Amino acid sequence: MIPMVKRVSTGIAGLDEMLGGGLIAGRAYLVEGPPGAGKTILATHFAMAGVDRGENALYVTLEEPADQLKEDMARLGFNVGSGNFKIVDATPVNPERSVVFSESPDIEFGESFERLLNSLSAELRKRDYQRVVIDPITMVKLTVPNELEYRKIFLAFLKTLRRYNVTVLMTAEVEKSDVEKYLVSGVIRLLRVESGDKIVRAIQITKFRGSAFDEVMRPYKITNQGIQVFPEETVFI
Amino acid sequence: MIPMVKRVSTGIAGLDEMLGGGLIAGRAYLVEGPPGAGKTILATHFAMAGVDRGENALYVTLEEPADQLKEDMARLGFNVGSGNFKIVDATPVNPERSVVFSESPDIEFGESFERLLNSLSAELRKRDYQRVVIDPITMVKLTVPNELEYRKIFLAFLKTLRRYNVTVLMTAEVEKSDVEKYLVSGVIRLLRVESGDKIVRAIQITKFRGSAFDEVMRPYKITNQGIQVFPEETVFI
Amino acid sequence: MIPMVKRVSTGIAGLDEMLGGGLIAGRAYLVEGPPGAGKTILATHFAMAGVDRGENALYVTLEEPADQLKEDMARLGFNVGSGNFKIVDATPVNPERSVVFSESPDIEFGESFERLLNSLSAELRKRDYQRVVIDPITMVKLTVPNELEYRKIFLAFLKTLRRYNVTVLMTAEVEKSDVEKYLVSGVIRLLRVESGDKIVRAIQITKFRGSAFDEVMRPYKITNQGIQVFPEETVFI
Amino acid sequence: MIPMVKRVSTGIAGLDEMLGGGLIAGRAYLVEGPPGAGKTILATHFAMAGVDRGENALYVTLEEPADQLKEDMARLGFNVGSGNFKIVDATPVNPERSVVFSESPDIEFGESFERLLNSLSAELRKRDYQRVVIDPITMVKLTVPNELEYRKIFLAFLKTLRRYNVTVLMTAEVEKSDVEKYLVSGVIRLLRVESGDKIVRAIQITKFRGSAFDEVMRPYKITNQGIQVFPEETVFI
Amino acid sequence: MIPMVKRVSTGIAGLDEMLGGGLIAGRAYLVEGPPGAGKTILATHFAMAGVDRGENALYVTLEEPADQLKEDMARLGFNVGSGNFKIVDATPVNPERSVVFSESPDIEFGESFERLLNSLSAELRKRDYQRVVIDPITMVKLTVPNELEYRKIFLAFLKTLRRYNVTVLMTAEVEKSDVEKYLVSGVIRLLRVESGDKIVRAIQITKFRGSAFDEVMRPYKITNQGIQVFPEETVFI
Amino acid sequence: MIPMVKRVSTGIAGLDEMLGGGLIAGRAYLVEGPPGAGKTILATHFAMAGVDRGENALYVTLEEPADQLKEDMARLGFNVGSGNFKIVDATPVNPERSVVFSESPDIEFGESFERLLNSLSAELRKRDYQRVVIDPITMVKLTVPNELEYRKIFLAFLKTLRRYNVTVLMTAEVEKSDVEKYLVSGVIRLLRVESGDKIVRAIQITKFRGSAFDEVMRPYKITNQGIQVFPEETVFI
């Protein structure tokens, strides 16, 4: 008997359409793009789409301070004050000690992943979350410079998250993500294509296990209401 | 006296046609491609083509957890419940201890290949398998960073598999496969070619020892029934 | 309730227009460009735009000696003699001992950032500054060759500056900036595009958190009055 | 007095024509190409061209097992059963201990070349060989990672072979051959040029000391009778 | 009060025109180009333009022996015999011990810069020089492989030269100059552009602090009287 | 008083024409090119042009064995039997101990250059040579992996040769020559340009200190009489 796929909205209608209805529940996805591409905005859409449906969403911020992040989210009209929405400030400069990064560079190896996982597990056990954002995975990755070990740790990380049945969206700097693309269930790529004197923003799904999807590169815009994807239009490069 | 070649279907009609009837029995092949190219789906076709003919097929999964893999295979309509089909979960995060990867990074060197080989040999001695999938070979490769040693170990690995007279299909990440392409009997390449705003999927046989083959790049699609290759069509790039 | 954004002029009318009114107060920005692109001139515009409005501006010069810098600023007509404008000479060859760089290469690791921060904090506590220029961040960065540590230190650095509620402009050599682009709130890129026998200067905003902005590459000129940006024109490449 | 050049057929009529009659006797040549280019088939033509003329040919296989190699040669119609043809299995996984590769990675440095040379010399003293194939030189090369030492050892290797007055054909993986091209007497390059959706196979002589030669890239095919070169045709790229 | 800029002729009329009248006195400049571009000739023009005006010029040659250099200068018609012109042979093979390079590779780190500086300072104290050439800076740079240290040492070096109020022209191999371009006051680039079967020589000012300048790439020629720049012509590439 | 330049023929009329009459006596030149470009043939022309004029020429062969080299030279019609022509076999496999390369890899550093220099000096003191060929410089270079040391040693090497007033031609593999191009008095580049299915051979002078020269890329051919340069023709690329 073939199980039906439960779809999870990304909060961006055009992107859901490209995904054939949304992400597959209970799996982990990667959003990669250059600085200024809107990775954080996309991740916020995803989290808030859950909050708007009465789900609980956990947002782990690893580089931008939580207060500055909230400010930017609020300005885009997201309901950051909702009780269903929780931000964990895991930046290394969090005044109440970072939950992820060690003070000492010597004991960093791999441990940050374990700390992140512990902190996530603790939170996931407290409440019934449906969505988790990790924004970005980059710095945690840098604590495991050996590729083989990173793969092992990352797979273990995904495995543990699977146990809680949450849908996970991770962001990644475009130069720093490669291995992960093979290991997650799907990859959404944000691009900037210069054509003449214009920067055209484009979004593309390059991998989506377990589902058909729109493989075409589509334009998107960052507006005062966040990201808008145009799934009927094409990008000329 | 020239021995006749026994052909083995890949389970994909168009690909068999490109191969001049199928793979050559008893040899090892490599399928390489980027994330989302469908390497796992192609490997599943190969394994299931055997199962459908009453052969035994062994599928070693090294990165995607066996349960998630089965889910995706079932959704594509493959008969994963068949008694002739066996999945071995050799991911590093397998709860009943990984059959391949060591817990300790220090004793990894080359040993993972030996463990994989031992685990395969044990399984191959238990039952009369005709087909083996190793999906992907990548992480095992990473345990042998010295190229010379890797070549030796990989050749020994192929040699041992030859003894069991199984046809072997290995998948590989496209950036991580190079040496293997010289050592295996054939290479199937999955590509994504961007032309304008479209991703065109293409399949190409770049090496096939002991047989003539179609050297032309052909389009393929990933549908709800898996991969479909169009051996009469061409790809414009 | 969504907080209103306070805008801060860059001192260059065309650039303010591209930024939708100016930079966002209290955040940190990066200006990157090749040698001769005018990074120092742009930074001087930013500092002096504050001075002209009665604000206090602090200019930390890390490579060009303060006296030579002042000479060049004065020649462009900037009011370097204003009591609201303070230059700190943090070059390694400052005769009264450098405030930032250690004499000994052995104790450099990360410490330069701490020294820069201490020196900045001391100055920021003394007077109520609204604007800070760090020109360039490059050499300080080189004291932290480990990327993970650099990210941590840089984030801590930004965090501390946020406490003083100053708007910060950092310059960076184009080959040496990558990580920072992900960590700051905005990035202004100065380019030189060779077209035929001409060098066309172009300015582009590639990231601007919390605001809409003009994503198009615009021409600029360096004249005897400094930088002039043409926000209505486009650059053909 | 100028010595006359003795020409040695490659077994491929079109290639002999490109070479102005064949290789020069008593010298060493390199055939380089990507996986699947037909390096082994070309080397077999060369060896068998000798066998067909009553000469003795020695074929050292370093990666493909001798039995599998013979199978493929036989299928192409080559007379592998001839008493004049001898295959030495020097793969690292040869059951009767490899004649070339050490078991221990520690004592590998350069020694593999010595072992290969000793094994070759022993064989060359036993019988009067005119042709030697080394297929491929790659793994032996990897045992000497220092470039200066490799050059010295390789030159010594060529010098010794010259003493036996044999014509030598070595194959090499295209990414792994560079130094050798400067040290051998000639280089034959096998290429695959993708033009549109087609792979066009091309052969080119890029170096041939002591002889004029056809410098033009010519098409070739791999058929059921082996390689066929078209010395009158050209390749459009 | 804005100080007037004192201009210093390069000795090449067309280049002076591109520079808006000449270099700025008391600052340091870099000329970079490939082998054969004429860097040494340009530097000689600069030194001799001073000599012709009754100034003293110091020419430090670090790679080409002083006698051979003088021969080539004389052949181009330069007045190398003038009492105002002094060549210091700082090549590592100077018979009366090199003033710059140590015999021992172990004590090289940074010390060569100190030696060069000491030797320059001694000379600059002896006589009132207006112009200094360092041709090339490359080998001295190689003695400081750590980039951070190099920047510090180079800035200290420039600082010291500033004290003597000399205008400095340094030459650099094009592949070896990068950091310096950010640290000096101006950069002149010599290029060779191949167009069809021709080498077109082009000169370009890419940086010139404190002055407007011609940013266009202009053709130049090396004739029997040295370098001739055509500031009205353009280069088509 | 400007010294007259003494010109030295390269033995190739077309190349002499490109050089404005020939090389400058008493200086060192570099010929670089890919395998099969004819570097050795060009060097032989240069040596024999001296022999034909009654000068003495010394040819140091560092990779190709002297006997094989003589064979190829003779076949091209060169008078290798002349008493004025001396070949020194400095290959590492010279039966009477190499004059240049040490047996032990440990004592290689820089010493090979010293040995080559000693061996050259000994020979140059014995007889009055006008021309010296070093073919190729590559392996000697590899014995000095530190760039700074290499520059020093190479400059000392050139300095010593200058004392004997010989004109020196060195050959170099194209990938291995870079530093030398800045240090020698001239560079001749041999190229192969693929255009369609043809290899077009081209020769180009990229540097020639102390003389005007033809900067245009010119075609050349390798015929049964050696190299022929066409200084009136151009190469279309």
Short mmCIF file of C-alpha atoms in Angstrom, two decimals, chain A residues 15-155:
data_model
loop_
_atom_site.label_atom_id
_atom_site.label_comp_id
_atom_site.label_asym_id
_atom_site.label_seq_id
_atom_site.Cartn_x
_atom_site.Cartn_y
_atom_site.Cartn_z
CA LEU A 15 6.38 28.28 -4.72
CA ASP A 16 3.76 25.82 -3.47
CA GLU A 17 2.54 25.58 -7.03
CA MET A 18 6.05 24.85 -8.28
CA LEU A 19 6.33 22.14 -5.61
CA GLY A 20 3.13 20.48 -6.76
CA GLY A 21 1.29 21.53 -3.61
CA GLY A 22 4.03 22.13 -1.05
CA LEU A 23 6.85 20.36 0.72
CA ILE A 24 6.45 16.81 1.97
CA ALA A 25 5.77 16.71 5.69
CA GLY A 26 8.38 15.27 8.00
CA ARG A 27 11.38 15.84 5.74
CA ALA A 28 14.25 18.29 5.62
CA TYR A 29 14.86 20.89 2.91
CA LEU A 30 17.59 23.31 1.98
CA VAL A 31 17.24 26.87 0.66
CA GLU A 32 20.47 28.26 -0.75
CA GLY A 33 21.31 31.67 -2.13
CA PRO A 34 23.76 34.58 -2.16
CA PRO A 35 23.71 37.44 0.37
CA GLY A 36 20.58 39.52 -0.08
CA ALA A 37 18.67 36.77 -1.92
CA GLY A 38 15.94 36.61 0.68
CA LYS A 39 16.69 33.26 2.32
CA THR A 40 15.58 34.56 5.71
CA ILE A 41 12.36 35.98 4.26
CA LEU A 42 11.56 32.68 2.56
CA ALA A 43 12.21 30.83 5.81
CA THR A 44 9.94 33.26 7.65
CA HIS A 45 7.14 32.64 5.15
CA PHE A 46 7.51 28.93 5.79
CA ALA A 47 7.40 29.31 9.57
CA MET A 48 4.50 31.75 9.51
CA ALA A 49 2.46 29.64 7.10
CA GLY A 50 2.36 27.11 9.91
CA VAL A 51 1.58 29.68 12.57
CA ASP A 52 -1.30 30.96 10.43
CA ARG A 53 -2.68 27.41 10.32
CA GLY A 54 -2.46 27.04 14.09
CA GLU A 55 0.72 24.96 14.00
CA ASN A 56 3.72 25.61 16.16
CA ALA A 57 6.89 26.89 14.48
CA LEU A 58 10.41 27.01 15.86
CA TYR A 59 12.88 29.43 14.31
CA VAL A 60 16.54 28.98 15.22
CA THR A 61 18.60 32.00 14.21
CA LEU A 62 22.34 31.38 14.17
CA GLU A 63 23.76 34.62 12.81
CA GLU A 64 21.30 37.52 12.85
CA PRO A 65 20.36 38.62 16.39
CA ALA A 66 16.79 37.66 17.32
CA ASP A 67 15.70 41.23 18.04
CA GLN A 68 16.91 42.58 14.69
CA LEU A 69 15.35 39.59 12.93
CA LYS A 70 11.98 40.17 14.63
CA GLU A 71 12.10 43.83 13.64
CA ASP A 72 12.59 42.93 9.98
CA MET A 73 9.89 40.22 10.10
CA ALA A 74 7.42 42.60 11.70
CA ARG A 75 8.12 45.25 9.11
CA LEU A 76 7.14 42.73 6.42
CA GLY A 77 3.83 42.20 8.23
CA PHE A 78 4.52 38.80 9.76
CA ASN A 79 2.78 37.99 13.01
CA VAL A 80 5.92 37.49 15.07
CA GLY A 81 4.04 38.11 18.30
CA SER A 82 1.97 34.91 17.94
CA GLY A 83 2.19 32.45 20.80
CA ASN A 84 2.72 29.67 18.27
CA PHE A 85 5.94 31.20 17.05
CA LYS A 86 9.18 30.77 18.92
CA ILE A 87 12.57 32.21 18.03
CA VAL A 88 15.68 30.69 19.56
CA ASP A 89 18.67 32.99 19.46
CA ALA A 90 21.59 30.64 18.88
CA THR A 91 24.02 33.30 17.69
CA PRO A 92 27.47 33.05 19.20
CA VAL A 93 26.95 36.44 20.81
CA ASN A 94 23.71 35.73 22.61
CA PRO A 95 24.06 37.46 25.99
CA GLU A 96 22.63 34.44 27.89
CA ARG A 97 25.41 32.19 26.54
CA SER A 98 25.04 30.65 23.15
CA VAL A 99 23.15 27.39 23.11
CA VAL A 100 25.23 26.20 20.18
CA PHE A 101 28.71 27.65 20.00
CA SER A 102 31.47 26.95 22.42
CA GLU A 103 33.59 29.72 23.87
CA SER A 104 36.70 27.72 23.27
CA PRO A 105 37.80 27.01 19.71
CA ASP A 106 39.48 23.79 20.88
CA ILE A 107 36.39 21.87 21.82
CA GLU A 108 34.38 22.90 18.81
CA PHE A 109 34.77 19.80 16.66
CA GLY A 110 31.34 18.47 15.88
CA GLU A 111 30.09 19.51 19.28
CA SER A 112 28.12 22.46 17.96
CA PHE A 113 25.96 20.10 15.99
CA GLU A 114 25.34 18.10 19.13
CA ARG A 115 24.48 21.24 21.06
CA LEU A 116 22.15 22.43 18.34
CA LEU A 117 20.52 19.04 18.28
CA ASN A 118 20.18 18.92 22.08
CA SER A 119 18.74 22.38 22.18
CA LEU A 120 16.33 21.50 19.38
CA SER A 121 15.33 18.22 20.98
CA ALA A 122 14.68 19.90 24.30
CA GLU A 123 12.43 22.40 22.60
CA LEU A 124 10.71 19.78 20.43
CA ARG A 125 9.93 17.67 23.47
CA LYS A 126 8.39 20.66 25.29
CA ARG A 127 5.85 21.48 22.63
CA ASP A 128 4.37 19.84 19.55
CA TYR A 129 6.12 21.65 16.73
CA GLN A 130 5.27 21.01 13.10
CA ARG A 131 7.88 23.30 11.54
CA VAL A 132 11.51 24.06 12.25
CA VAL A 133 13.74 26.65 10.59
CA ILE A 134 17.52 26.62 10.94
CA ASP A 135 18.89 29.91 9.56
CA PRO A 136 21.61 29.36 8.48
CA ILE A 137 23.25 25.95 8.87
CA THR A 138 26.57 27.47 7.72
CA MET A 139 28.37 28.22 10.96
CA VAL A 140 27.46 24.89 12.49
CA LYS A 141 28.86 23.21 9.41
CA LEU A 142 32.15 25.05 9.80
CA THR A 143 32.71 23.32 13.13
CA VAL A 144 33.13 20.01 11.28
CA PRO A 145 35.83 20.56 8.70
CA ASN A 146 36.26 16.88 7.83
CA GLU A 147 33.82 16.03 5.06
CA LEU A 148 33.28 12.43 6.04
CA GLU A 149 32.53 13.33 9.65
CA TYR A 150 30.26 16.13 8.51
CA ARG A 151 28.24 13.76 6.40
CA LYS A 152 27.87 11.35 9.27
CA ILE A 153 26.90 14.05 11.74
CA PHE A 154 24.52 15.72 9.33
CA LEU A 155 22.79 12.42 8.56
#
